[in-house]
């Protein structure tokens, strides 16, 4: 598995695998991308941890709302996805917040 952090209010766009841009018809499925219930609070932003399958090599992310705050950035390409060890190192260096399934924060 691979991982990346994504600012709250952003969403995943296109996805690339080893054979190029993900083609759901050819693969007969969507790529496995899951937002986990772990986030980091940093500089007044919430960064959510996402898990993706190993076949994914690059992810396009973009703001959900094209209005306020997003006028300067249209999209970002994430080319260096993280390993589990890198995520643990990042969480250890930050103020981590874990969301429990009932929606409360610890």
mmCIF file with all atom_site columns, N, CA, C and O in Angstrom, residues 39-88:
data_model
loop_
_atom_site.group_PDB
_atom_site.id
_atom_site.type_symbol
_atom_site.label_atom_id
_atom_site.label_alt_id
_atom_site.label_comp_id
_atom_site.label_asym_id
_atom_site.label_entity_id
_atom_site.label_seq_id
_atom_site.pdbx_PDB_ins_code
_atom_site.Cartn_x
_atom_site.Cartn_y
_atom_site.Cartn_z
_atom_site.occupancy
_atom_site.B_iso_or_equiv
_atom_site.pdbx_formal_charge
_atom_site.auth_seq_id
_atom_site.auth_comp_id
_atom_site.auth_asym_id
_atom_site.auth_atom_id
_atom_site.pdbx_PDB_model_num
ATOM 1   N N  . UNK A 1 39 ? -5.881  12.169 10.791  1.00 0.00 ? 39 UNK A N  1
ATOM 2   C CA . UNK A 1 39 ? -5.550  13.449 10.187  1.00 0.00 ? 39 UNK A CA 1
ATOM 3   C C  . UNK A 1 39 ? -4.484  14.154 10.999  1.00 0.00 ? 39 UNK A C  1
ATOM 4   O O  . UNK A 1 39 ? -4.227  13.802 12.147  1.00 0.00 ? 39 UNK A O  1
ATOM 5   N N  . UNK A 1 40 ? -3.860  15.143 10.375  1.00 0.00 ? 40 UNK A N  1
ATOM 6   C CA . UNK A 1 40 ? -2.863  15.981 11.034  1.00 0.00 ? 40 UNK A CA 1
ATOM 7   C C  . UNK A 1 40 ? -3.377  17.411 10.996  1.00 0.00 ? 40 UNK A C  1
ATOM 8   O O  . UNK A 1 40 ? -3.822  17.881 9.945   1.00 0.00 ? 40 UNK A O  1
ATOM 9   N N  . UNK A 1 41 ? -3.313  18.093 12.117  1.00 0.00 ? 41 UNK A N  1
ATOM 10  C CA . UNK A 1 41 ? -3.652  19.514 12.176  1.00 0.00 ? 41 UNK A CA 1
ATOM 11  C C  . UNK A 1 41 ? -2.355  20.291 12.020  1.00 0.00 ? 41 UNK A C  1
ATOM 12  O O  . UNK A 1 41 ? -1.431  20.128 12.805  1.00 0.00 ? 41 UNK A O  1
ATOM 13  N N  . UNK A 1 42 ? -2.293  21.128 10.970  1.00 0.00 ? 42 UNK A N  1
ATOM 14  C CA . UNK A 1 42 ? -1.063  21.857 10.690  1.00 0.00 ? 42 UNK A CA 1
ATOM 15  C C  . UNK A 1 42 ? -1.396  23.216 10.072  1.00 0.00 ? 42 UNK A C  1
ATOM 16  O O  . UNK A 1 42 ? -2.067  23.286 9.043   1.00 0.00 ? 42 UNK A O  1
ATOM 17  N N  . UNK A 1 43 ? -0.926  24.273 10.693  1.00 0.00 ? 43 UNK A N  1
ATOM 18  C CA . UNK A 1 43 ? -1.132  25.640 10.177  1.00 0.00 ? 43 UNK A CA 1
ATOM 19  C C  . UNK A 1 43 ? -2.595  25.913 9.824   1.00 0.00 ? 43 UNK A C  1
ATOM 20  O O  . UNK A 1 43 ? -2.919  26.336 8.714   1.00 0.00 ? 43 UNK A O  1
ATOM 21  N N  . UNK A 1 44 ? -3.494  25.633 10.749  1.00 0.00 ? 44 UNK A N  1
ATOM 22  C CA . UNK A 1 44 ? -4.928  25.868 10.558  1.00 0.00 ? 44 UNK A CA 1
ATOM 23  C C  . UNK A 1 44 ? -5.533  25.049 9.422   1.00 0.00 ? 44 UNK A C  1
ATOM 24  O O  . UNK A 1 44 ? -6.575  25.416 8.874   1.00 0.00 ? 44 UNK A O  1
ATOM 25  N N  . UNK A 1 45 ? -4.881  23.975 9.021   1.00 0.00 ? 45 UNK A N  1
ATOM 26  C CA . UNK A 1 45 ? -5.415  23.074 8.001   1.00 0.00 ? 45 UNK A CA 1
ATOM 27  C C  . UNK A 1 45 ? -5.479  21.665 8.570   1.00 0.00 ? 45 UNK A C  1
ATOM 28  O O  . UNK A 1 45 ? -4.676  21.289 9.412   1.00 0.00 ? 45 UNK A O  1
ATOM 29  N N  . UNK A 1 46 ? -6.428  20.904 8.070   1.00 0.00 ? 46 UNK A N  1
ATOM 30  C CA . UNK A 1 46 ? -6.541  19.493 8.423   1.00 0.00 ? 46 UNK A CA 1
ATOM 31  C C  . UNK A 1 46 ? -6.069  18.698 7.210   1.00 0.00 ? 46 UNK A C  1
ATOM 32  O O  . UNK A 1 46 ? -6.607  18.853 6.109   1.00 0.00 ? 46 UNK A O  1
ATOM 33  N N  . UNK A 1 47 ? -5.068  17.845 7.416   1.00 0.00 ? 47 UNK A N  1
ATOM 34  C CA . UNK A 1 47 ? -4.547  16.989 6.354   1.00 0.00 ? 47 UNK A CA 1
ATOM 35  C C  . UNK A 1 47 ? -4.982  15.558 6.640   1.00 0.00 ? 47 UNK A C  1
ATOM 36  O O  . UNK A 1 47 ? -4.583  14.968 7.640   1.00 0.00 ? 47 UNK A O  1
ATOM 37  N N  . UNK A 1 48 ? -5.812  14.982 5.756   1.00 0.00 ? 48 UNK A N  1
ATOM 38  C CA . UNK A 1 48 ? -6.326  13.628 5.936   1.00 0.00 ? 48 UNK A CA 1
ATOM 39  C C  . UNK A 1 48 ? -5.394  12.634 5.271   1.00 0.00 ? 48 UNK A C  1
ATOM 40  O O  . UNK A 1 48 ? -4.859  12.883 4.192   1.00 0.00 ? 48 UNK A O  1
ATOM 41  N N  . UNK A 1 49 ? -5.231  11.480 5.902   1.00 0.00 ? 49 UNK A N  1
ATOM 42  C CA . UNK A 1 49 ? -4.399  10.412 5.368   1.00 0.00 ? 49 UNK A CA 1
ATOM 43  C C  . UNK A 1 49 ? -5.232  9.533  4.441   1.00 0.00 ? 49 UNK A C  1
ATOM 44  O O  . UNK A 1 49 ? -6.323  9.094  4.807   1.00 0.00 ? 49 UNK A O  1
ATOM 45  N N  . UNK A 1 50 ? -4.709  9.300  3.229   1.00 0.00 ? 50 UNK A N  1
ATOM 46  C CA . UNK A 1 50 ? -5.352  8.428  2.252   1.00 0.00 ? 50 UNK A CA 1
ATOM 47  C C  . UNK A 1 50 ? -4.463  7.227  1.982   1.00 0.00 ? 50 UNK A C  1
ATOM 48  O O  . UNK A 1 50 ? -3.236  7.343  1.962   1.00 0.00 ? 50 UNK A O  1
ATOM 49  N N  . UNK A 1 51 ? -5.090  6.080  1.722   1.00 0.00 ? 51 UNK A N  1
ATOM 50  C CA . UNK A 1 51 ? -4.374  4.855  1.366   1.00 0.00 ? 51 UNK A CA 1
ATOM 51  C C  . UNK A 1 51 ? -4.746  4.497  -0.068  1.00 0.00 ? 51 UNK A C  1
ATOM 52  O O  . UNK A 1 51 ? -5.927  4.544  -0.432  1.00 0.00 ? 51 UNK A O  1
ATOM 53  N N  . UNK A 1 52 ? -3.740  4.146  -0.879  1.00 0.00 ? 52 UNK A N  1
ATOM 54  C CA . UNK A 1 52 ? -3.982  3.734  -2.267  1.00 0.00 ? 52 UNK A CA 1
ATOM 55  C C  . UNK A 1 52 ? -3.279  2.403  -2.516  1.00 0.00 ? 52 UNK A C  1
ATOM 56  O O  . UNK A 1 52 ? -2.305  2.063  -1.848  1.00 0.00 ? 52 UNK A O  1
ATOM 57  N N  . UNK A 1 53 ? -3.766  1.683  -3.484  1.00 0.00 ? 53 UNK A N  1
ATOM 58  C CA . UNK A 1 53 ? -3.163  0.398  -3.817  1.00 0.00 ? 53 UNK A CA 1
ATOM 59  C C  . UNK A 1 53 ? -1.805  0.593  -4.491  1.00 0.00 ? 53 UNK A C  1
ATOM 60  O O  . UNK A 1 53 ? -1.503  1.661  -5.022  1.00 0.00 ? 53 UNK A O  1
ATOM 61  N N  . UNK A 1 54 ? -0.991  -0.452 -4.482  1.00 0.00 ? 54 UNK A N  1
ATOM 62  C CA . UNK A 1 54 ? 0.358   -0.375 -5.027  1.00 0.00 ? 54 UNK A CA 1
ATOM 63  C C  . UNK A 1 54 ? 0.397   -0.073 -6.523  1.00 0.00 ? 54 UNK A C  1
ATOM 64  O O  . UNK A 1 54 ? 1.380   0.490  -7.010  1.00 0.00 ? 54 UNK A O  1
ATOM 65  N N  . UNK A 1 55 ? -0.643  -0.423 -7.265  1.00 0.00 ? 55 UNK A N  1
ATOM 66  C CA . UNK A 1 55 ? -0.657  -0.183 -8.707  1.00 0.00 ? 55 UNK A CA 1
ATOM 67  C C  . UNK A 1 55 ? -0.717  1.304  -9.055  1.00 0.00 ? 55 UNK A C  1
ATOM 68  O O  . UNK A 1 55 ? -0.393  1.703  -10.164 1.00 0.00 ? 55 UNK A O  1
ATOM 69  N N  . UNK A 1 56 ? -1.106  2.146  -8.105  1.00 0.00 ? 56 UNK A N  1
ATOM 70  C CA . UNK A 1 56 ? -1.195  3.600  -8.329  1.00 0.00 ? 56 UNK A CA 1
ATOM 71  C C  . UNK A 1 56 ? 0.193   4.207  -8.174  1.00 0.00 ? 56 UNK A C  1
ATOM 72  O O  . UNK A 1 56 ? 0.867   3.971  -7.174  1.00 0.00 ? 56 UNK A O  1
ATOM 73  N N  . UNK A 1 57 ? 0.616   5.008  -9.173  1.00 0.00 ? 57 UNK A N  1
ATOM 74  C CA . UNK A 1 57 ? 1.922   5.648  -9.079  1.00 0.00 ? 57 UNK A CA 1
ATOM 75  C C  . UNK A 1 57 ? 1.833   7.172  -8.997  1.00 0.00 ? 57 UNK A C  1
ATOM 76  O O  . UNK A 1 57 ? 2.782   7.822  -8.574  1.00 0.00 ? 57 UNK A O  1
ATOM 77  N N  . UNK A 1 58 ? 0.682   7.747  -9.386  1.00 0.00 ? 58 UNK A N  1
ATOM 78  C CA . UNK A 1 58 ? 0.537   9.207  -9.342  1.00 0.00 ? 58 UNK A CA 1
ATOM 79  C C  . UNK A 1 58 ? -0.943  9.553  -9.216  1.00 0.00 ? 58 UNK A C  1
ATOM 80  O O  . UNK A 1 58 ? -1.804  8.882  -9.787  1.00 0.00 ? 58 UNK A O  1
ATOM 81  N N  . UNK A 1 59 ? -1.224  10.624 -8.467  1.00 0.00 ? 59 UNK A N  1
ATOM 82  C CA . UNK A 1 59 ? -2.602  11.045 -8.211  1.00 0.00 ? 59 UNK A CA 1
ATOM 83  C C  . UNK A 1 59 ? -2.714  12.550 -8.454  1.00 0.00 ? 59 UNK A C  1
ATOM 84  O O  . UNK A 1 59 ? -1.858  13.306 -8.001  1.00 0.00 ? 59 UNK A O  1
ATOM 85  N N  . UNK A 1 60 ? -3.764  12.952 -9.164  1.00 0.00 ? 60 UNK A N  1
ATOM 86  C CA . UNK A 1 60 ? -4.078  14.373 -9.330  1.00 0.00 ? 60 UNK A CA 1
ATOM 87  C C  . UNK A 1 60 ? -5.076  14.743 -8.249  1.00 0.00 ? 60 UNK A C  1
ATOM 88  O O  . UNK A 1 60 ? -6.050  14.027 -8.029  1.00 0.00 ? 60 UNK A O  1
ATOM 89  N N  . UNK A 1 61 ? -4.826  15.847 -7.557  1.00 0.00 ? 61 UNK A N  1
ATOM 90  C CA . UNK A 1 61 ? -5.768  16.343 -6.550  1.00 0.00 ? 61 UNK A CA 1
ATOM 91  C C  . UNK A 1 61 ? -6.126  17.776 -6.895  1.00 0.00 ? 61 UNK A C  1
ATOM 92  O O  . UNK A 1 61 ? -5.341  18.498 -7.505  1.00 0.00 ? 61 UNK A O  1
ATOM 93  N N  . UNK A 1 62 ? -7.346  18.171 -6.520  1.00 0.00 ? 62 UNK A N  1
ATOM 94  C CA . UNK A 1 62 ? -7.810  19.524 -6.826  1.00 0.00 ? 62 UNK A CA 1
ATOM 95  C C  . UNK A 1 62 ? -8.828  19.957 -5.792  1.00 0.00 ? 62 UNK A C  1
ATOM 96  O O  . UNK A 1 62 ? -9.434  19.124 -5.122  1.00 0.00 ? 62 UNK A O  1
ATOM 97  N N  . UNK A 1 63 ? -9.021  21.271 -5.645  1.00 0.00 ? 63 UNK A N  1
ATOM 98  C CA . UNK A 1 63 ? -10.001 21.768 -4.673  1.00 0.00 ? 63 UNK A CA 1
ATOM 99  C C  . UNK A 1 63 ? -11.413 21.319 -5.040  1.00 0.00 ? 63 UNK A C  1
ATOM 100 O O  . UNK A 1 63 ? -11.760 21.257 -6.226  1.00 0.00 ? 63 UNK A O  1
ATOM 101 N N  . UNK A 1 64 ? -12.218 20.978 -4.021  1.00 0.00 ? 64 UNK A N  1
ATOM 102 C CA . UNK A 1 64 ? -13.617 20.614 -4.268  1.00 0.00 ? 64 UNK A CA 1
ATOM 103 C C  . UNK A 1 64 ? -14.407 21.819 -4.749  1.00 0.00 ? 64 UNK A C  1
ATOM 104 O O  . UNK A 1 64 ? -15.224 21.717 -5.631  1.00 0.00 ? 64 UNK A O  1
ATOM 105 N N  . UNK A 1 65 ? -14.152 22.974 -4.126  1.00 0.00 ? 65 UNK A N  1
ATOM 106 C CA . UNK A 1 65 ? -14.849 24.207 -4.475  1.00 0.00 ? 65 UNK A CA 1
ATOM 107 C C  . UNK A 1 65 ? -13.882 25.085 -5.258  1.00 0.00 ? 65 UNK A C  1
ATOM 108 O O  . UNK A 1 65 ? -12.840 25.477 -4.756  1.00 0.00 ? 65 UNK A O  1
ATOM 109 N N  . UNK A 1 66 ? -14.222 25.405 -6.485  1.00 0.00 ? 66 UNK A N  1
ATOM 110 C CA . UNK A 1 66 ? -13.337 26.195 -7.338  1.00 0.00 ? 66 UNK A CA 1
ATOM 111 C C  . UNK A 1 66 ? -13.370 27.668 -6.955  1.00 0.00 ? 66 UNK A C  1
ATOM 112 O O  . UNK A 1 66 ? -12.626 28.468 -7.473  1.00 0.00 ? 66 UNK A O  1
ATOM 113 N N  . UNK A 1 67 ? -14.162 28.025 -5.966  1.00 0.00 ? 67 UNK A N  1
ATOM 114 C CA . UNK A 1 67 ? -14.316 29.425 -5.549  1.00 0.00 ? 67 UNK A CA 1
ATOM 115 C C  . UNK A 1 67 ? -13.205 29.895 -4.636  1.00 0.00 ? 67 UNK A C  1
ATOM 116 O O  . UNK A 1 67 ? -12.032 29.813 -4.950  1.00 0.00 ? 67 UNK A O  1
ATOM 117 N N  . UNK A 1 68 ? -13.570 30.360 -3.476  1.00 0.00 ? 68 UNK A N  1
ATOM 118 C CA . UNK A 1 68 ? -12.660 31.009 -2.523  1.00 0.00 ? 68 UNK A CA 1
ATOM 119 C C  . UNK A 1 68 ? -11.465 30.135 -2.174  1.00 0.00 ? 68 UNK A C  1
ATOM 120 O O  . UNK A 1 68 ? -11.598 28.967 -1.876  1.00 0.00 ? 68 UNK A O  1
ATOM 121 N N  . UNK A 1 69 ? -10.284 30.714 -2.231  1.00 0.00 ? 69 UNK A N  1
ATOM 122 C CA . UNK A 1 69 ? -9.060  30.028 -1.857  1.00 0.00 ? 69 UNK A CA 1
ATOM 123 C C  . UNK A 1 69 ? -8.491  29.120 -2.917  1.00 0.00 ? 69 UNK A C  1
ATOM 124 O O  . UNK A 1 69 ? -7.351  28.710 -2.837  1.00 0.00 ? 69 UNK A O  1
ATOM 125 N N  . UNK A 1 70 ? -9.266  28.777 -3.920  1.00 0.00 ? 70 UNK A N  1
ATOM 126 C CA . UNK A 1 70 ? -8.802  27.853 -4.945  1.00 0.00 ? 70 UNK A CA 1
ATOM 127 C C  . UNK A 1 70 ? -8.500  28.558 -6.257  1.00 0.00 ? 70 UNK A C  1
ATOM 128 O O  . UNK A 1 70 ? -8.134  27.923 -7.221  1.00 0.00 ? 70 UNK A O  1
ATOM 129 N N  . UNK A 1 71 ? -8.663  29.869 -6.299  1.00 0.00 ? 71 UNK A N  1
ATOM 130 C CA . UNK A 1 71 ? -8.485  30.580 -7.549  1.00 0.00 ? 71 UNK A CA 1
ATOM 131 C C  . UNK A 1 71 ? -7.047  30.533 -8.067  1.00 0.00 ? 71 UNK A C  1
ATOM 132 O O  . UNK A 1 71 ? -6.818  30.656 -9.259  1.00 0.00 ? 71 UNK A O  1
ATOM 133 N N  . UNK A 1 72 ? -6.061  30.350 -7.190  1.00 0.00 ? 72 UNK A N  1
ATOM 134 C CA . UNK A 1 72 ? -4.666  30.334 -7.603  1.00 0.00 ? 72 UNK A CA 1
ATOM 135 C C  . UNK A 1 72 ? -4.148  28.945 -7.954  1.00 0.00 ? 72 UNK A C  1
ATOM 136 O O  . UNK A 1 72 ? -3.127  28.820 -8.608  1.00 0.00 ? 72 UNK A O  1
ATOM 137 N N  . UNK A 1 73 ? -4.824  27.900 -7.481  1.00 0.00 ? 73 UNK A N  1
ATOM 138 C CA . UNK A 1 73 ? -4.366  26.530 -7.716  1.00 0.00 ? 73 UNK A CA 1
ATOM 139 C C  . UNK A 1 73 ? -5.500  25.744 -8.363  1.00 0.00 ? 73 UNK A C  1
ATOM 140 O O  . UNK A 1 73 ? -6.560  25.591 -7.784  1.00 0.00 ? 73 UNK A O  1
ATOM 141 N N  . UNK A 1 74 ? -5.252  25.216 -9.547  1.00 0.00 ? 74 UNK A N  1
ATOM 142 C CA . UNK A 1 74 ? -6.273  24.430 -10.217 1.00 0.00 ? 74 UNK A CA 1
ATOM 143 C C  . UNK A 1 74 ? -6.172  22.957 -9.898  1.00 0.00 ? 74 UNK A C  1
ATOM 144 O O  . UNK A 1 74 ? -7.165  22.275 -9.714  1.00 0.00 ? 74 UNK A O  1
ATOM 145 N N  . UNK A 1 75 ? -4.928  22.441 -9.837  1.00 0.00 ? 75 UNK A N  1
ATOM 146 C CA . UNK A 1 75 ? -4.705  21.033 -9.545  1.00 0.00 ? 75 UNK A CA 1
ATOM 147 C C  . UNK A 1 75 ? -3.257  20.827 -9.133  1.00 0.00 ? 75 UNK A C  1
ATOM 148 O O  . UNK A 1 75 ? -2.403  21.657 -9.394  1.00 0.00 ? 75 UNK A O  1
ATOM 149 N N  . UNK A 1 76 ? -2.997  19.701 -8.482  1.00 0.00 ? 76 UNK A N  1
ATOM 150 C CA . UNK A 1 76 ? -1.654  19.350 -8.043  1.00 0.00 ? 76 UNK A CA 1
ATOM 151 C C  . UNK A 1 76 ? -1.446  17.881 -8.364  1.00 0.00 ? 76 UNK A C  1
ATOM 152 O O  . UNK A 1 76 ? -2.347  17.061 -8.171  1.00 0.00 ? 76 UNK A O  1
ATOM 153 N N  . UNK A 1 77 ? -0.260  17.527 -8.855  1.00 0.00 ? 77 UNK A N  1
ATOM 154 C CA . UNK A 1 77 ? 0.069   16.139 -9.141  1.00 0.00 ? 77 UNK A CA 1
ATOM 155 C C  . UNK A 1 77 ? 0.929   15.597 -8.001  1.00 0.00 ? 77 UNK A C  1
ATOM 156 O O  . UNK A 1 77 ? 1.976   16.166 -7.694  1.00 0.00 ? 77 UNK A O  1
ATOM 157 N N  . UNK A 1 78 ? 0.492   14.510 -7.376  1.00 0.00 ? 78 UNK A N  1
ATOM 158 C CA . UNK A 1 78 ? 1.260   13.854 -6.322  1.00 0.00 ? 78 UNK A CA 1
ATOM 159 C C  . UNK A 1 78 ? 2.028   12.706 -6.961  1.00 0.00 ? 78 UNK A C  1
ATOM 160 O O  . UNK A 1 78 ? 1.451   11.686 -7.322  1.00 0.00 ? 78 UNK A O  1
ATOM 161 N N  . UNK A 1 79 ? 3.344   12.899 -7.131  1.00 0.00 ? 79 UNK A N  1
ATOM 162 C CA . UNK A 1 79 ? 4.172   11.908 -7.819  1.00 0.00 ? 79 UNK A CA 1
ATOM 163 C C  . UNK A 1 79 ? 4.963   11.027 -6.860  1.00 0.00 ? 79 UNK A C  1
ATOM 164 O O  . UNK A 1 79 ? 5.439   9.976  -7.250  1.00 0.00 ? 79 UNK A O  1
ATOM 165 N N  . UNK A 1 80 ? 5.111   11.465 -5.617  1.00 0.00 ? 80 UNK A N  1
ATOM 166 C CA . UNK A 1 80 ? 5.857   10.688 -4.630  1.00 0.00 ? 80 UNK A CA 1
ATOM 167 C C  . UNK A 1 80 ? 4.915   10.274 -3.516  1.00 0.00 ? 80 UNK A C  1
ATOM 168 O O  . UNK A 1 80 ? 4.739   11.003 -2.539  1.00 0.00 ? 80 UNK A O  1
ATOM 169 N N  . UNK A 1 81 ? 4.330   9.116  -3.670  1.00 0.00 ? 81 UNK A N  1
ATOM 170 C CA . UNK A 1 81 ? 3.448   8.606  -2.632  1.00 0.00 ? 81 UNK A CA 1
ATOM 171 C C  . UNK A 1 81 ? 4.303   8.022  -1.513  1.00 0.00 ? 81 UNK A C  1
ATOM 172 O O  . UNK A 1 81 ? 5.436   7.598  -1.735  1.00 0.00 ? 81 UNK A O  1
ATOM 173 N N  . UNK A 1 82 ? 3.758   8.004  -0.309  1.00 0.00 ? 82 UNK A N  1
ATOM 174 C CA . UNK A 1 82 ? 4.521   7.635  0.884   1.00 0.00 ? 82 UNK A CA 1
ATOM 175 C C  . UNK A 1 82 ? 4.377   6.157  1.221   1.00 0.00 ? 82 UNK A C  1
ATOM 176 O O  . UNK A 1 82 ? 3.345   5.542  0.960   1.00 0.00 ? 82 UNK A O  1
ATOM 177 N N  . UNK A 1 83 ? 5.417   5.624  1.866   1.00 0.00 ? 83 UNK A N  1
ATOM 178 C CA . UNK A 1 83 ? 5.346   4.276  2.420   1.00 0.00 ? 83 UNK A CA 1
ATOM 179 C C  . UNK A 1 83 ? 4.743   4.366  3.823   1.00 0.00 ? 83 UNK A C  1
ATOM 180 O O  . UNK A 1 83 ? 4.623   5.456  4.402   1.00 0.00 ? 83 UNK A O  1
ATOM 181 N N  . UNK A 1 84 ? 4.409   3.225  4.407   1.00 0.00 ? 84 UNK A N  1
ATOM 182 C CA . UNK A 1 84 ? 3.860   3.205  5.771   1.00 0.00 ? 84 UNK A CA 1
ATOM 183 C C  . UNK A 1 84 ? 4.868   3.767  6.767   1.00 0.00 ? 84 UNK A C  1
ATOM 184 O O  . UNK A 1 84 ? 4.493   4.490  7.691   1.00 0.00 ? 84 UNK A O  1
ATOM 185 N N  . UNK A 1 85 ? 6.149   3.468  6.579   1.00 0.00 ? 85 UNK A N  1
ATOM 186 C CA . UNK A 1 85 ? 7.188   3.974  7.488   1.00 0.00 ? 85 UNK A CA 1
ATOM 187 C C  . UNK A 1 85 ? 7.270   5.493  7.422   1.00 0.00 ? 85 UNK A C  1
ATOM 188 O O  . UNK A 1 85 ? 7.425   6.163  8.449   1.00 0.00 ? 85 UNK A O  1
ATOM 189 N N  . UNK A 1 86 ? 7.154   6.068  6.232   1.00 0.00 ? 86 UNK A N  1
ATOM 190 C CA . UNK A 1 86 ? 7.183   7.520  6.081   1.00 0.00 ? 86 UNK A CA 1
ATOM 191 C C  . UNK A 1 86 ? 5.978   8.175  6.747   1.00 0.00 ? 86 UNK A C  1
ATOM 192 O O  . UNK A 1 86 ? 6.094   9.250  7.331   1.00 0.00 ? 86 UNK A O  1
ATOM 193 N N  . UNK A 1 87 ? 4.823   7.525  6.676   1.00 0.00 ? 87 UNK A N  1
ATOM 194 C CA . UNK A 1 87 ? 3.617   8.045  7.329   1.00 0.00 ? 87 UNK A CA 1
ATOM 195 C C  . UNK A 1 87 ? 3.806   8.056  8.844   1.00 0.00 ? 87 UNK A C  1
ATOM 196 O O  . UNK A 1 87 ? 3.489   9.047  9.510   1.00 0.00 ? 87 UNK A O  1
ATOM 197 N N  . UNK A 1 88 ? 4.350   6.981  9.389   1.00 0.00 ? 88 UNK A N  1
ATOM 198 C CA . UNK A 1 88 ? 4.573   6.913  10.835  1.00 0.00 ? 88 UNK A CA 1
ATOM 199 C C  . UNK A 1 88 ? 5.547   8.001  11.274  1.00 0.00 ? 88 UNK A C  1
ATOM 200 O O  . UNK A 1 88 ? 5.334   8.672  12.289  1.00 0.00 ? 88 UNK A O  1
#
